[in-house]
């Protein structure tokens, strides 16, 4: 059993337990349940934003502790002030050190799209995502059967949530892309062995249909890489560890974004 298989097997058990503790009827009483979602796709395409989905992640199976005592309030506000387009908040506890309260905190202090980053395997988690103030959910092609993934995507859209479809190769893309997907994310990290290679984004980019909003995820540690990915047609970039390894992730994000904008300005100037 690889890491992804282990995570998914445990996620089914976790969801079963949560259903008993927090029934759907209880989740539906949340003040966020009737609140319209903020469009992740629209914010990624806004010209006044960077396209960065800045992530809050305490740990990972491959890296161990990254920033276990991060202040979600300070970091989320700082990310948005730095120019991020959206937030990604890990809510998986056992493997990533996250919790639903982290997303609730980010929601309380920010008006922006928030992606609930978790391993969604059941409709219950989609109802839960809506109840804690998420605007979008992640569906991982490598973790779900295509028919099940499409069913979950349609269910999410029925609640107004947007769907980020995460793929690793062109076969996953072909089997899982549907009209209910808002954004396609190419994960540069192989979730089966956690090896990261940004070339995965370039290889899959040409297979993503024209007009589909696409982002590159993981392994982006240099603003120059972001410029190159943008030239390859990517609209956004999910960045977590590059910022989270710093004691002040929001400051690391601000420095990164400043350098990225400078590179873009130089490139534009050289073409004039």
C-alpha positions as a printed NumPy array, in Angstrom:
array([[  0.   ,   0.   ,   0.   ],
       [  1.467,   3.378,  -1.038],
       [  1.014,   6.612,   0.942],
       [ -2.026,   7.746,  -1.026],
       [ -3.787,   4.407,  -0.603],
       [ -3.134,   4.54 ,   3.139],
       [ -4.488,   8.081,   3.414],
       [ -7.639,   7.242,   1.464],
       [ -8.335,   4.07 ,   3.466],
       [ -8.08 ,   6.035,   6.705],
       [-10.141,   8.892,   5.288],
       [-13.143,   6.61 ,   4.759],
       [-12.919,   5.584,   8.421],
       [-12.59 ,   9.192,   9.542],
       [-15.638,  10.259,   7.511],
       [-17.741,   7.451,   8.988],
       [-16.848,   8.668,  12.479],
       [-17.6  ,  12.303,  11.647],
       [-21.016,  11.38 ,  10.261],
       [-21.888,   9.993,  13.684],
       [-20.553,  13.005,  15.586],
       [-21.781,  15.775,  13.263],
       [-24.877,  14.715,  11.276],
       [-25.703,  16.526,   8.03 ],
       [-28.738,  18.173,   9.673],
       [-26.36 ,  19.814,  12.135],
       [-23.972,  20.969,   9.404],
       [-26.873,  22.56 ,   7.511],
       [-27.475,  24.926,  10.445],
       [-24.128,  26.646,   9.85 ],
       [-24.341,  30.372,   9.117],
       [-22.177,  29.729,   6.028],
       [-24.558,  27.204,   4.539],
       [-26.684,  29.777,   2.722],
       [-23.802,  32.16 ,   1.991],
       [-22.911,  32.459,  -1.725],
       [-19.457,  31.121,  -2.597],
       [-16.688,  33.364,  -3.895],
       [-15.459,  32.174,  -7.291],
       [-11.97 ,  30.675,  -7.215],
       [-11.833,  30.587, -10.995],
       [-12.758,  34.254, -11.318],
       [-10.116,  35.339,  -8.813],
       [ -7.443,  33.269, -10.577],
       [ -8.204,  35.13 , -13.8  ],
       [ -8.261,  38.619, -12.294],
       [ -5.483,  40.721, -13.881],
       [ -4.834,  42.601, -10.623],
       [ -3.945,  39.356,  -8.814],
       [ -0.964,  37.002,  -9.08 ],
       [ -2.848,  33.74 ,  -9.61 ],
       [ -1.251,  32.31 ,  -6.472],
       [ -3.315,  30.065,  -4.232],
       [ -1.33 ,  30.442,  -1.01 ],
       [ -1.508,  27.415,   1.246],
       [ -1.555,  26.901,   4.995],
       [ -0.018,  23.515,   5.789],
       [  1.473,  22.444,   9.108],
       [  3.092,  19.158,   8.06 ],
       [  3.134,  16.489,   5.354],
       [  3.811,  12.735,   5.172],
       [  7.01 ,  13.298,   3.212],
       [  8.44 ,  16.312,   5.084],
       [  7.143,  15.838,   8.622],
       [  6.583,  19.043,  10.576],
       [  6.772,  22.143,   8.397],
       [  5.24 ,  24.89 ,  10.514],
       [  3.189,  23.225,  13.272],
       [  2.449,  26.403,  15.231],
       [  1.493,  28.69 ,  12.353],
       [ -0.967,  31.49 ,  13.105],
       [ -3.79 ,  30.972,  10.614],
       [ -5.181,  34.438,  11.278],
       [ -1.906,  36.296,  10.701],
       [ -0.766,  34.132,   7.803],
       [ -4.035,  34.14 ,   5.879],
       [ -4.437,  37.913,   6.183],
       [ -0.791,  38.418,   5.225],
       [ -1.089,  36.154,   2.192],
       [ -3.971,  38.198,   0.821],
       [ -2.281,  41.515,   1.575],
       [  0.787,  40.253,  -0.304],
       [ -1.304,  39.757,  -3.452],
       [ -2.411,  36.124,  -3.427],
       [ -5.539,  35.319,  -5.415],
       [ -6.918,  32.76 ,  -2.986],
       [ -6.195,  30.635,   0.059],
       [ -5.785,  26.881,   0.389],
       [ -6.295,  25.454,   3.863],
       [ -5.386,  21.868,   4.751],
       [ -8.073,  20.32 ,   6.958],
       [ -6.691,  16.767,   7.107],
       [ -5.451,  16.114,  10.626],
       [ -3.504,  12.834,  10.786],
       [ -1.226,  13.446,   7.802],
       [ -1.145,  17.228,   7.387],
       [ -1.875,  18.615,  10.843],
       [ -4.925,  20.552,   9.698],
       [ -8.416,  20.934,  11.106],
       [-11.746,  22.453,  10.12 ],
       [-11.183,  25.255,  12.618],
       [ -8.253,  26.471,  10.506],
       [-10.551,  27.093,   7.567],
       [-13.163,  28.694,   9.806],
       [-10.483,  31.077,  11.082],
       [ -9.32 ,  31.945,   7.564],
       [-12.936,  32.538,   6.541],
       [-13.555,  34.836,   9.502],
       [-10.723,  37.195,   8.558],
       [-10.722,  37.128,   4.748],
       [-13.075,  37.892,   1.875],
       [-11.517,  35.774,  -0.846],
       [-11.921,  32.281,  -2.334],
       [-10.868,  29.539,   0.068],
       [-10.062,  26.044,  -1.149],
       [-10.65 ,  23.253,   1.331],
       [ -7.6  ,  21.068,   0.779],
       [ -8.453,  17.539,   1.853],
       [ -8.965,  14.075,   0.454],
       [-12.629,  14.187,  -0.54 ],
       [-14.121,  10.708,  -0.908],
       [-17.719,  11.181,   0.257],
       [-20.6  ,  13.604,  -0.309],
       [-20.634,  14.24 ,   3.436],
       [-17.288,  16.065,   3.156],
       [-18.766,  18.397,   0.553],
       [-21.631,  19.342,   2.858],
       [-19.024,  19.801,   5.599],
       [-16.887,  22.02 ,   3.351],
       [-19.858,  24.276,   2.685],
       [-20.672,  24.436,   6.406],
       [-17.2  ,  25.69 ,   7.363],
       [-17.095,  28.442,   4.746],
       [-15.151,  26.881,   1.887],
       [-15.703,  28.138,  -1.657],
       [-14.06 ,  25.266,  -3.504],
       [-13.1  ,  21.654,  -2.924],
       [-10.307,  19.458,  -4.238],
       [-11.025,  16.205,  -6.08 ],
       [ -7.953,  14.047,  -6.733],
       [ -8.126,  11.847,  -9.833],
       [ -5.555,   9.407,  -8.435],
       [ -7.716,   8.812,  -5.359],
       [-11.132,   8.254,  -6.95 ],
       [-12.787,   6.162,  -9.613],
       [-13.738,   8.426, -12.552],
       [-17.498,   7.885, -12.177],
       [-17.336,   8.579,  -8.438],
       [-15.258,  11.707,  -8.984],
       [-17.74 ,  13.074, -11.513],
       [-20.602,  12.339,  -9.129],
       [-18.849,  14.237,  -6.337],
       [-18.115,  17.157,  -8.674],
       [-21.775,  17.445,  -9.657],
       [-22.812,  17.24 ,  -6.005],
       [-20.383,  20.032,  -5.076],
       [-21.682,  22.282,  -7.839],
       [-25.236,  21.756,  -6.587],
       [-24.137,  23.57 ,  -3.394],
       [-22.452,  26.377,  -5.309],
       [-18.96 ,  25.104,  -4.527],
       [-16.359,  25.172,  -7.277],
       [-14.252,  22.133,  -8.093],
       [-10.494,  21.909,  -8.494],
       [ -9.679,  18.681, -10.307],
       [ -6.163,  17.462,  -9.556],
       [ -4.48 ,  15.262, -12.16 ],
       [ -1.049,  13.774, -12.632],
       [ -1.165,  12.547, -16.24 ],
       [ -3.186,  12.863, -19.439],
       [ -5.097,   9.628, -18.786],
       [ -6.427,  10.93 , -15.471],
       [ -7.376,  14.163, -17.206],
       [ -9.246,  12.409, -20.016],
       [-11.117,  10.124, -17.622],
       [-12.241,  12.704, -15.064],
       [-12.687,  16.108, -16.721],
       [-16.339,  17.141, -16.852],
       [-18.516,  20.229, -17.154],
       [-18.679,  20.397, -13.349],
       [-14.935,  21.054, -13.052],
       [-13.975,  24.734, -12.752],
       [-10.193,  24.46 , -12.54 ],
       [ -7.718,  21.738, -13.512],
       [ -4.648,  21.449, -11.313],
       [ -1.558,  19.539, -12.367],
       [  0.143,  18.161,  -9.273],
       [  3.899,  18.161,  -9.763],
       [  4.144,  15.899,  -6.722],
       [  3.377,  12.224,  -7.254],
       [  1.11 ,  11.354,  -4.331],
       [  2.133,   7.688,  -4.473],
       [  5.79 ,   8.321,  -3.671],
       [  5.838,  12.113,  -3.074],
       [  8.542,  12.737,  -5.697],
       [  8.178,  16.264,  -7.136],
       [  8.915,  17.313, -10.729],
       [  7.603,  20.585, -12.214],
       [  8.014,  19.107, -15.708],
       [  4.739,  17.27 , -15.069],
       [  2.929,  20.576, -15.603],
       [  4.568,  21.239, -18.959],
       [  3.882,  17.702, -20.15 ],
       [  0.163,  17.818, -19.35 ],
       [ -0.507,  21.464, -20.298],
       [ -0.924,  20.695, -23.992],
       [ -3.575,  18.079, -23.232],
       [ -5.797,  20.425, -21.223],
       [ -8.549,  21.785, -23.496],
       [ -8.312,  25.428, -24.539],
       [-10.357,  27.713, -22.347],
       [-10.038,  25.534, -19.242],
       [ -8.546,  27.396, -16.287],
       [ -5.434,  25.545, -15.182],
       [ -2.989,  25.751, -12.311],
       [  0.331,  24.155, -11.432],
       [  0.623,  22.677,  -7.942],
       [  3.626,  21.909,  -5.723],
       [  7.356,  22.276,  -6.219],
       [  7.271,  25.955,  -7.203],
       [ 10.081,  27.487,  -5.175],
       [ 11.391,  30.133,  -7.578],
       [  9.476,  33.12 ,  -9.031],
       [ 11.233,  32.432, -12.357],
       [  9.438,  29.066, -12.531],
       [  6.133,  30.871, -12.105],
       [  6.932,  33.191, -15.013],
       [  7.775,  30.191, -17.194],
       [  4.589,  28.36 , -16.205],
       [  2.547,  31.456, -17.004],
       [  4.141,  31.53 , -20.46 ],
       [  3.111,  27.875, -20.844],
       [ -0.504,  28.91 , -20.33 ],
       [ -1.067,  28.362, -16.624],
       [ -3.484,  30.753, -14.943],
       [ -2.557,  29.962, -11.368],
       [ -0.122,  28.331,  -8.993],
       [ -0.694,  26.54 ,  -5.71 ],
       [  2.235,  27.268,  -3.402],
       [  2.538,  26.016,   0.155],
       [  5.844,  24.673,   1.441],
       [  7.895,  27.45 ,  -0.175],
       [  6.108,  29.878,   2.128],
       [  5.37 ,  27.624,   5.086],
       [  8.995,  26.671,   5.734],
       [  9.506,  30.284,   6.847],
       [  8.649,  31.322,  10.414],
       [  6.617,  34.136,   8.841],
       [  4.981,  32.537,   5.771],
       [  3.168,  35.738,   4.858],
       [  6.47 ,  37.624,   4.644],
       [  7.991,  34.874,   2.502],
       [  4.954,  35.178,   0.209],
       [  5.331,  38.963,  -0.005],
       [  9.015,  38.654,  -0.954],
       [  8.253,  35.937,  -3.516],
       [  5.449,  37.946,  -5.118],
       [  7.567,  41.098,  -5.224],
       [ 10.321,  39.259,  -7.075],
       [  7.771,  37.642,  -9.416],
       [  6.312,  41.042, -10.346],
       [  9.799,  42.445, -10.961],
       [ 10.584,  39.556, -13.307],
       [  7.352,  40.156, -15.209],
       [  8.109,  43.871, -15.511],
       [ 11.586,  43.181, -16.865],
       [ 10.232,  40.68 , -19.345],
       [  7.569,  43.102, -20.541],
       [ 10.136,  45.887, -20.86 ],
       [ 12.448,  43.673, -22.924],
       [  9.657,  43.03 , -25.418],
       [  8.857,  46.695, -25.973]])
